[in-house]
Coordinates of C-alpha atoms in Angstrom, one line a residue:
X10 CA 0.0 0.0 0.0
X11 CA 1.3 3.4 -0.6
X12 CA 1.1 4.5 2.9
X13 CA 2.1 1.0 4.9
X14 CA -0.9 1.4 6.7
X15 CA -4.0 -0.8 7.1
X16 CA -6.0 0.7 5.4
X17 CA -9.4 0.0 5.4
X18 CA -12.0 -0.5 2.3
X19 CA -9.2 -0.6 0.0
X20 CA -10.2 -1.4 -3.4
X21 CA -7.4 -4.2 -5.4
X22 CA -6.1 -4.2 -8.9
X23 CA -8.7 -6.7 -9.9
X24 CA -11.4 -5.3 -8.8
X25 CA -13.4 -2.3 -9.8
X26 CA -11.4 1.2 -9.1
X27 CA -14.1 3.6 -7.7
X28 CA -13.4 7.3 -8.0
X29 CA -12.7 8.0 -4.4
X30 CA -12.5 6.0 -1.2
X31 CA -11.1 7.5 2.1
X32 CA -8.3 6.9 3.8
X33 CA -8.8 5.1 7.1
X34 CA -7.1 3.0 9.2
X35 CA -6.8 1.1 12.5
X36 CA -5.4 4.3 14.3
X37 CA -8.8 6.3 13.3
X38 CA -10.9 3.1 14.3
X39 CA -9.1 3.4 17.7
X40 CA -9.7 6.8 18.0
X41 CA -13.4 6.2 17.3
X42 CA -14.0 3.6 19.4
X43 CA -12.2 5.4 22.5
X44 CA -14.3 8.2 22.0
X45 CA -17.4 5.9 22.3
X46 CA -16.2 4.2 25.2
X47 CA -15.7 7.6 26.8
X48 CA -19.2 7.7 27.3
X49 CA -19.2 11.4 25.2
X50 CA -20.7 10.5 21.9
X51 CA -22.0 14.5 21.2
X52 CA -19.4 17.3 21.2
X53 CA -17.1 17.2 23.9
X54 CA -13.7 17.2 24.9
X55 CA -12.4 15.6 21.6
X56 CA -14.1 18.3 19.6
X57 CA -13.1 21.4 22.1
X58 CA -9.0 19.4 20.8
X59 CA -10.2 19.1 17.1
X60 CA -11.2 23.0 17.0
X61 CA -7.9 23.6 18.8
X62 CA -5.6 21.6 17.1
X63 CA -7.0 22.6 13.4
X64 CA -6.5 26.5 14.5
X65 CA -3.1 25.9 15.4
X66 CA -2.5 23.4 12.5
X67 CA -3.4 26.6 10.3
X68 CA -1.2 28.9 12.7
X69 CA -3.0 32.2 11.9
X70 CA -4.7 33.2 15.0
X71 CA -8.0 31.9 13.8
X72 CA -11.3 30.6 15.9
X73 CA -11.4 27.0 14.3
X74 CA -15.2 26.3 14.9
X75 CA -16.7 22.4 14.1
X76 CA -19.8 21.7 12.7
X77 CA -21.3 18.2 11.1
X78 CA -21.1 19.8 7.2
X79 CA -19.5 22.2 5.4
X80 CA -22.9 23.1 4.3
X81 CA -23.7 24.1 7.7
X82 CA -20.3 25.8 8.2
X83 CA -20.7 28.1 5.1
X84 CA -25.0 28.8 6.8
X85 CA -23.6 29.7 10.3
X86 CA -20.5 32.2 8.4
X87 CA -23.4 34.0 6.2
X88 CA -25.5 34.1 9.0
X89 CA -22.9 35.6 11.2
X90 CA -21.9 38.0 8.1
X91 CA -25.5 39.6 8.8
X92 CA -26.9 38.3 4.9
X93 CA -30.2 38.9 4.8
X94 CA -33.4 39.1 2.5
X95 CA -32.6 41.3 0.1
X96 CA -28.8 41.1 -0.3
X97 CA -26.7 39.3 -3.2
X98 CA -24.2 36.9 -2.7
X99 CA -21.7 36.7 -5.9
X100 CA -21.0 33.0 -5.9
X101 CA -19.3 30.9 -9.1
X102 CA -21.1 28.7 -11.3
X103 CA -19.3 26.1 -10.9
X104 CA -19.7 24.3 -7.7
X105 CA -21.9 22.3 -5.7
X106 CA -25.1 23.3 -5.0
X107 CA -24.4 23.6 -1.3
X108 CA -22.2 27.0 -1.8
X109 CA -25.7 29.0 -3.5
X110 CA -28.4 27.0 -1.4
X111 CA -27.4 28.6 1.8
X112 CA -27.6 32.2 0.6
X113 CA -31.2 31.0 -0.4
X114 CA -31.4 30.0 3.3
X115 CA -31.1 33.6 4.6
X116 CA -33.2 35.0 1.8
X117 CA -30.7 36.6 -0.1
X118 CA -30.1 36.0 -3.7
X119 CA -26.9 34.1 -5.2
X120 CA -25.3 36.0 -8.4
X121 CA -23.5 33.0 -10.4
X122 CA -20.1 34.0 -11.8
X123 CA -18.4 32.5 -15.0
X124 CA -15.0 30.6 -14.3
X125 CA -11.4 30.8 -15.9
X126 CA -11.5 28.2 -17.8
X127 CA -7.6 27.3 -17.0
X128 CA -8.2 26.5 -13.5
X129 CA -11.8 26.8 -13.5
X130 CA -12.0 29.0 -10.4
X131 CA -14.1 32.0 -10.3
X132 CA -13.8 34.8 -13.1
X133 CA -12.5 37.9 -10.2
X134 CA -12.7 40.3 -13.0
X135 CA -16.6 39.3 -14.0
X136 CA -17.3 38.9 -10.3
X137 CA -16.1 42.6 -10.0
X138 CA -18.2 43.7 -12.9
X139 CA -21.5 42.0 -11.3
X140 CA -21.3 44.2 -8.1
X141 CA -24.2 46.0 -7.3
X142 CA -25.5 48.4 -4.0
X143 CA -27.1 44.8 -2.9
X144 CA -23.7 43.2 -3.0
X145 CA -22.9 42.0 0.4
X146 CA -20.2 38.5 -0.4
X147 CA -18.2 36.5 -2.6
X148 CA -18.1 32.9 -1.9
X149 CA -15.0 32.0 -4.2
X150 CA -14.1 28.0 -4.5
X151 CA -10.6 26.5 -4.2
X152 CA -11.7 24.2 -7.3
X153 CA -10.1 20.7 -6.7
X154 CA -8.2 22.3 -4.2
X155 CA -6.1 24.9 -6.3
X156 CA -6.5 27.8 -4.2
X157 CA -7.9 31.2 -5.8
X158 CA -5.4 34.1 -5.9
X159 CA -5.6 35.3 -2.2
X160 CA -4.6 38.9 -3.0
X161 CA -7.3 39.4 -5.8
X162 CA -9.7 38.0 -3.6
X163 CA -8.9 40.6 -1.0
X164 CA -8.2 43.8 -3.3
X165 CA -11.9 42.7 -5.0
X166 CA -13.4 42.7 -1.6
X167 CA -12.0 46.1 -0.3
X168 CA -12.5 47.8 -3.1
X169 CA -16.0 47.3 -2.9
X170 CA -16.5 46.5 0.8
X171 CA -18.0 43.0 0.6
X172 CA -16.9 40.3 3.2
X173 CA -15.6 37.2 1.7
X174 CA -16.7 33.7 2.8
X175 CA -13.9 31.6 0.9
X176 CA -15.3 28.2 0.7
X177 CA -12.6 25.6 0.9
X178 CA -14.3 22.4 0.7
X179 CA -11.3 21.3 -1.6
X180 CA -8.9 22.7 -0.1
X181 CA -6.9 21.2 2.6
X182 CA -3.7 22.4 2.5
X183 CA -3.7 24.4 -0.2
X184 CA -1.9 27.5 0.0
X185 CA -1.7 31.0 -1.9
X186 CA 0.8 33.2 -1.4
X187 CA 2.7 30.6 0.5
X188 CA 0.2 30.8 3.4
X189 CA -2.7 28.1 3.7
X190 CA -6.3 29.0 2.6
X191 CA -7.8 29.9 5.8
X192 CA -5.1 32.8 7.2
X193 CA -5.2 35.4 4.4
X194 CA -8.1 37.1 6.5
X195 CA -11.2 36.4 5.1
X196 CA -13.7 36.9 7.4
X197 CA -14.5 33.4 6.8
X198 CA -13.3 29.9 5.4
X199 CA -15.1 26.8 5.6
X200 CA -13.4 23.2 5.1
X201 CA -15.1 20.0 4.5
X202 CA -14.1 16.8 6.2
X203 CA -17.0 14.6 3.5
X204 CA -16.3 11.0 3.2
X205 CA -13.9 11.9 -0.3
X206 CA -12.7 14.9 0.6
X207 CA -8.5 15.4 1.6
X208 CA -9.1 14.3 5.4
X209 CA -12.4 13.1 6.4
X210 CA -14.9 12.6 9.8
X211 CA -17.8 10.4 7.6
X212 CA -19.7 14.0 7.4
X213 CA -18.5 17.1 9.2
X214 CA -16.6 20.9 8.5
X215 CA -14.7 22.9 10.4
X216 CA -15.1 26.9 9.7
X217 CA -12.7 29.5 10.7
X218 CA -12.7 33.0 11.4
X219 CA -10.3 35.8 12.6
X220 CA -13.2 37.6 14.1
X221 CA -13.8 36.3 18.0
X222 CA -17.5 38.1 17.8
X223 CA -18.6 36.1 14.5
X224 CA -16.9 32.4 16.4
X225 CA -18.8 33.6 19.2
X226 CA -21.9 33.8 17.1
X227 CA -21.3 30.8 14.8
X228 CA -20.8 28.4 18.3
X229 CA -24.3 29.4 19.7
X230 CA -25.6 29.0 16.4
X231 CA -24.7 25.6 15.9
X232 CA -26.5 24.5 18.7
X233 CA -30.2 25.9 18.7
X234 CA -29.1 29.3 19.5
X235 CA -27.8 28.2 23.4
X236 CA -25.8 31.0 24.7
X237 CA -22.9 28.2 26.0
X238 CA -21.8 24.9 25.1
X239 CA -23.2 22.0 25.2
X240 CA -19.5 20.9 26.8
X241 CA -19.6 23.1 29.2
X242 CA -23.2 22.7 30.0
X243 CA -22.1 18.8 31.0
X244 CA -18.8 19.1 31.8
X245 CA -18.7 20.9 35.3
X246 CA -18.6 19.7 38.3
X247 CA -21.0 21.6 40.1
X248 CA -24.4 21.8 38.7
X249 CA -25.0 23.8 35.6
X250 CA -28.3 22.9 33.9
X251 CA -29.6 26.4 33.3
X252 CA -29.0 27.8 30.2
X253 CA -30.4 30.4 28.3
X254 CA -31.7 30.5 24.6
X255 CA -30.9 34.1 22.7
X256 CA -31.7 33.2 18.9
X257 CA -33.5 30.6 16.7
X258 CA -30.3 28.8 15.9
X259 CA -29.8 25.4 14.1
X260 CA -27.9 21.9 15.1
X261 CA -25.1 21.8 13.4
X262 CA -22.8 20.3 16.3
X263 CA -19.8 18.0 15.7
X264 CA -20.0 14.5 17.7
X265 CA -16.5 13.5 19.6
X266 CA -16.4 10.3 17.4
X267 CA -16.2 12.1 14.5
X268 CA -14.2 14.0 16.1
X269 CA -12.0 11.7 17.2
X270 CA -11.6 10.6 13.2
X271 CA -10.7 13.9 12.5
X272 CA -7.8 14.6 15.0
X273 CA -6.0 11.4 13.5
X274 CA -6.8 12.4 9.8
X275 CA -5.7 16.0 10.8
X276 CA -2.4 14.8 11.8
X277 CA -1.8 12.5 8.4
X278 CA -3.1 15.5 6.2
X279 CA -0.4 16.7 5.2
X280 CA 1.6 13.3 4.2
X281 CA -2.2 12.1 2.4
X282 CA -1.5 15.7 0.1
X283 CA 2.2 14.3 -0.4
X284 CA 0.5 10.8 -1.9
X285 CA -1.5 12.4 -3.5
X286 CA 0.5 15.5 -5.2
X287 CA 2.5 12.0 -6.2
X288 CA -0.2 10.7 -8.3
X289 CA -1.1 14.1 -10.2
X290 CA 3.0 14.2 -10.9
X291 CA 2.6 10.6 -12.4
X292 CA -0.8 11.6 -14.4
X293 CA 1.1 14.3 -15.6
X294 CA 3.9 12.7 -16.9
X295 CA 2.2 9.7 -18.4
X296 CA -0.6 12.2 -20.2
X297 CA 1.6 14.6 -22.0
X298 CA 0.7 14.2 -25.6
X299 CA -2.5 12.6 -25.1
X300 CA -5.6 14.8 -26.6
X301 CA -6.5 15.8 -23.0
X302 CA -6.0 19.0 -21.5
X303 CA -4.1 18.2 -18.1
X304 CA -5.4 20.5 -15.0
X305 CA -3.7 23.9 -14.1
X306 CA -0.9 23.4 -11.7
X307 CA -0.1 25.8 -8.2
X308 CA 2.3 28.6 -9.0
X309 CA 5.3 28.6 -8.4
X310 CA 5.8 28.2 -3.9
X311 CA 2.6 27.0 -3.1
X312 CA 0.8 23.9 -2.8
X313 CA -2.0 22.6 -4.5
X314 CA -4.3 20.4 -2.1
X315 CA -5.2 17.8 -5.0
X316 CA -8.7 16.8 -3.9
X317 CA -9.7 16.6 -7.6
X318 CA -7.4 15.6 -10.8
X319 CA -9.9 17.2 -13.6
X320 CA -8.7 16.4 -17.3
X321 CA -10.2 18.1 -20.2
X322 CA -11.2 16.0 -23.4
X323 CA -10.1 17.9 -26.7
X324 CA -11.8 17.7 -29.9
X325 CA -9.0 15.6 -31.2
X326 CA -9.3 13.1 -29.0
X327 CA -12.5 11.9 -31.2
X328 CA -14.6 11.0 -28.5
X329 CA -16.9 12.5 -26.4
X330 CA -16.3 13.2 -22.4
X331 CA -19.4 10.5 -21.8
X332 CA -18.3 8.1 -24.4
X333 CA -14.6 8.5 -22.5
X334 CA -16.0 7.9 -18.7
X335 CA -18.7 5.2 -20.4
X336 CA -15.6 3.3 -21.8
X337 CA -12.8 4.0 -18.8
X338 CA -15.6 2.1 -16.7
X339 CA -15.2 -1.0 -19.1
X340 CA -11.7 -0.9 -18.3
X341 CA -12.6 -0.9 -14.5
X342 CA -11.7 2.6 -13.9
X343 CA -14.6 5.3 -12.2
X344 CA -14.5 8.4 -12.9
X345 CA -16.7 11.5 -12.2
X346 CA -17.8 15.0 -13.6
X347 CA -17.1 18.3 -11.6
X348 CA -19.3 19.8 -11.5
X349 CA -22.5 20.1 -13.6
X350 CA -22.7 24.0 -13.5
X351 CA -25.4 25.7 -11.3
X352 CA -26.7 27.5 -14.4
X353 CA -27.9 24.1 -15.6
X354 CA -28.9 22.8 -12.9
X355 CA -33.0 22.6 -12.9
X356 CA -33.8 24.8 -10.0
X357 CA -31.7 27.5 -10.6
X358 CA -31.8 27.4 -13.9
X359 CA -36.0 27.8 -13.9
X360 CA -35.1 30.2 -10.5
X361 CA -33.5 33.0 -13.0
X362 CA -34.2 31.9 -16.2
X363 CA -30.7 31.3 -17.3
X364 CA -29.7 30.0 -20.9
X365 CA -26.4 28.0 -21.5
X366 CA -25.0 30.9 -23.2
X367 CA -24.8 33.1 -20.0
X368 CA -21.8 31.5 -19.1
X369 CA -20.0 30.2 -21.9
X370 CA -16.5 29.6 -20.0
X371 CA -18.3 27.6 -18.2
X372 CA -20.6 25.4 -20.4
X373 CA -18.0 24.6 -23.0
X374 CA -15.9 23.4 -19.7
X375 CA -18.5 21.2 -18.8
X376 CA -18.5 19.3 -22.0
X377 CA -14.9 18.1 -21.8
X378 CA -14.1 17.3 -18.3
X379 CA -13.3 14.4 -16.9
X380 CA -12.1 14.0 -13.1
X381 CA -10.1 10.9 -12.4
X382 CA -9.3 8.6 -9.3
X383 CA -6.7 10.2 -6.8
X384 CA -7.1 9.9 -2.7
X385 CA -4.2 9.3 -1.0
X386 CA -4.9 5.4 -0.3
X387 CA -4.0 4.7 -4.1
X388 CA -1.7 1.7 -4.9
X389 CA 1.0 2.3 -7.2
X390 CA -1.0 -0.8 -9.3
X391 CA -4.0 1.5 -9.2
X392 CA -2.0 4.3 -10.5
X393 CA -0.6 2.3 -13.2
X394 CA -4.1 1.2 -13.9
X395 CA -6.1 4.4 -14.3
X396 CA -2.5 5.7 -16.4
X397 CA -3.0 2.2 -18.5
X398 CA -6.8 2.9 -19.1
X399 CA -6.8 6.7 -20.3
X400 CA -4.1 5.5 -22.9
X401 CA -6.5 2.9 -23.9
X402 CA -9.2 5.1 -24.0
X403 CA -7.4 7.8 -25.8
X404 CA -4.9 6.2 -28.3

């Protein structure tokens, strides 16, 4: 195995290789079941550690705050940014549906954004053009976990006062600037630990904030709008039942199992992006030439997180992207698409009447890519395999 570990649901050369599995192994398992036999299965001690150790893992003076989805991370950060009915949230095309849905939470209105079509991040200089007086956010997406410029990002949002709620899904570690995604001062970032994502607790999200006022906001939040902890509702020693509730909130709490997971995975996460900046090297190499468009690389310093490797099918390869991922699961190979593009989606599309054409970068992207098997559990046979079946494919 690439790691040495014993890792667990591990798929085999002869079998089918599925697009992502996570990378778990006895010393999570262990970690879960301690937790459980701790008798804290809710948030407790080993999420007050998580929260502390991810903040200091990032080392830029942040409020680490957990939650059971990045979904409800990037809810509690817009909440706490004061969106409201009425206000636009600029927020890129291309992502899941999770980083628009929560603006329509709060009542507020997403504005999609076309994408460069290089690194298929967000289009700053269209985002800066679709500004308005209702204009509150920008939500930009580290797309497979190469970070967006981090000084753009923050010129874009002082020049026209907006906050920024970066969402980093993707993103673990990725840096920018040579710093990681999460300490360039954004008002907020949110991470997700999903069961493929670069470290993982099942479901779960951490979201991080400079601001002690907005953590303070985003922790009562989390859990039905309780002005403490549950924690440190139990954990005292003296009795300390009475609590009092200041806002409608939601419950978005992280249980110590999870947890638990995530304190080991936190640890690993920056050997897993080693395995797995490995693999894009090796897909790299053995795809120059091929009619593919290989995906943008970090520039020069900084580190790409590799959560996704998205390849884009040219017109000489003389087959289509479904024809490519129909035949690539012949040879035993999964592969996905990132992502079908909110405009075409049937909800927002019907929402605001959009047509293809509104975002060509976008909908001509969406046609040709392709995103192959990489997490950080990968045997080099499994490597060799995918590499052996895009040639196969493609020749």
């Amino acid at each position: 195995m690439a790691s040495g570990r014993n890792t667990i649901t591990q798929g085999t050369e002869s079998t089918y290789l599925p697009f992502a599995l996570p990378d778990i192994g006895e010393e999570e398992i262990d970690a879960v079941v301690d937790a459980m036999r701790s008798g804290w299965l809710t948030t407790g001690p080993r999420a007050a550690a998580f929260e502390r150790e991810f903040s200091e893992f990032l080392g830029g003076g942040v409020h680490a705050i957990a939650v059971n989805s990045a979904t409800a991370g990037l809810h509690l950060a817009l909440e706490a940014a004061g969106i409201g009915p009425g206000d636009e949230v600029l927020v890129p095309t291309w992502t899941f549906t999770s980083t628009a849905e929560v603006v329509r939470y709060l009542g507020a209105e997403p504005v999609f954004i076309d994408i460069e079509p290089e690194t298929h991040n967000i289009d700053l200089d269209s985002a800066a053009a679709a500004v308005t007086p209702r204009t509150k956010a920008i939500m930009p997406v580290h797309f497979a976990g190469l970070a967006v410029d981090s000084k753009q990002i923050a010129t874009l949002a002082q020049q026209h006062e907006i906050k920024v709620v970066e969402d980093a899904a993707h993103a673990l570690p990725a840096t920018s600037a040579s710093k990681l995604v999460g300490t360039h001062g954004s008002e907020f970032t949110v991470f997700s630990f999903y069961a493929t994502k670069t470290m993982t607790t099942g479901e779960g999200g951490m979201v991080v904030t400079p601001d002690e006022s907005a953590a303070t906001r985003m922790r009562t939040m989390r859990l039905h709008g309780i002005d403490r902890d549950v924690f440190n509702r139990y954990r005292s020693d003296v009795p300390s039942w009475r609590y009092d509730v200041v806002a409608p909130g939601f419950k978005y709490n992280l249980t110590d199992p999870a947890a638990a997971m995530g304190r080991v995975q936190l640890r690993r996460s920056e050997k897993m992006q080693r395995r797995r900046e490995a693999i894009a090297g090796q897909y790299n190499d053995a795809f120059r030439g091929l009619p593919l468009r290989l995906p943008a690389g970090p520039p020069t310093g900084d580190t790409h997180a590799w959560h996704l490797y998205v390849i884009s099918i040219t017109d000489e390869a003389g087959v289509s992207r479904d024809d490519f991922i129909d035949r690539m699961g012949r040879e035993g190979v999964g592969c996905s698409v990132h992502f079908i593009p909110l405009h075409m989606q049937p909800y927002w599309r019907e929402r605001y009447n959009f047509a293809r054409e509104d975002f060509p970068a976008a909908t001509a992207e969406f046609e040709r890519v392709v995103s192959l098997p990489i997490f950080s559990s990968m045997t080099q046979a499994q490597v060799d395999k995918v590499i052996a079946a895009v040639h196969g494919v493609l020749r």
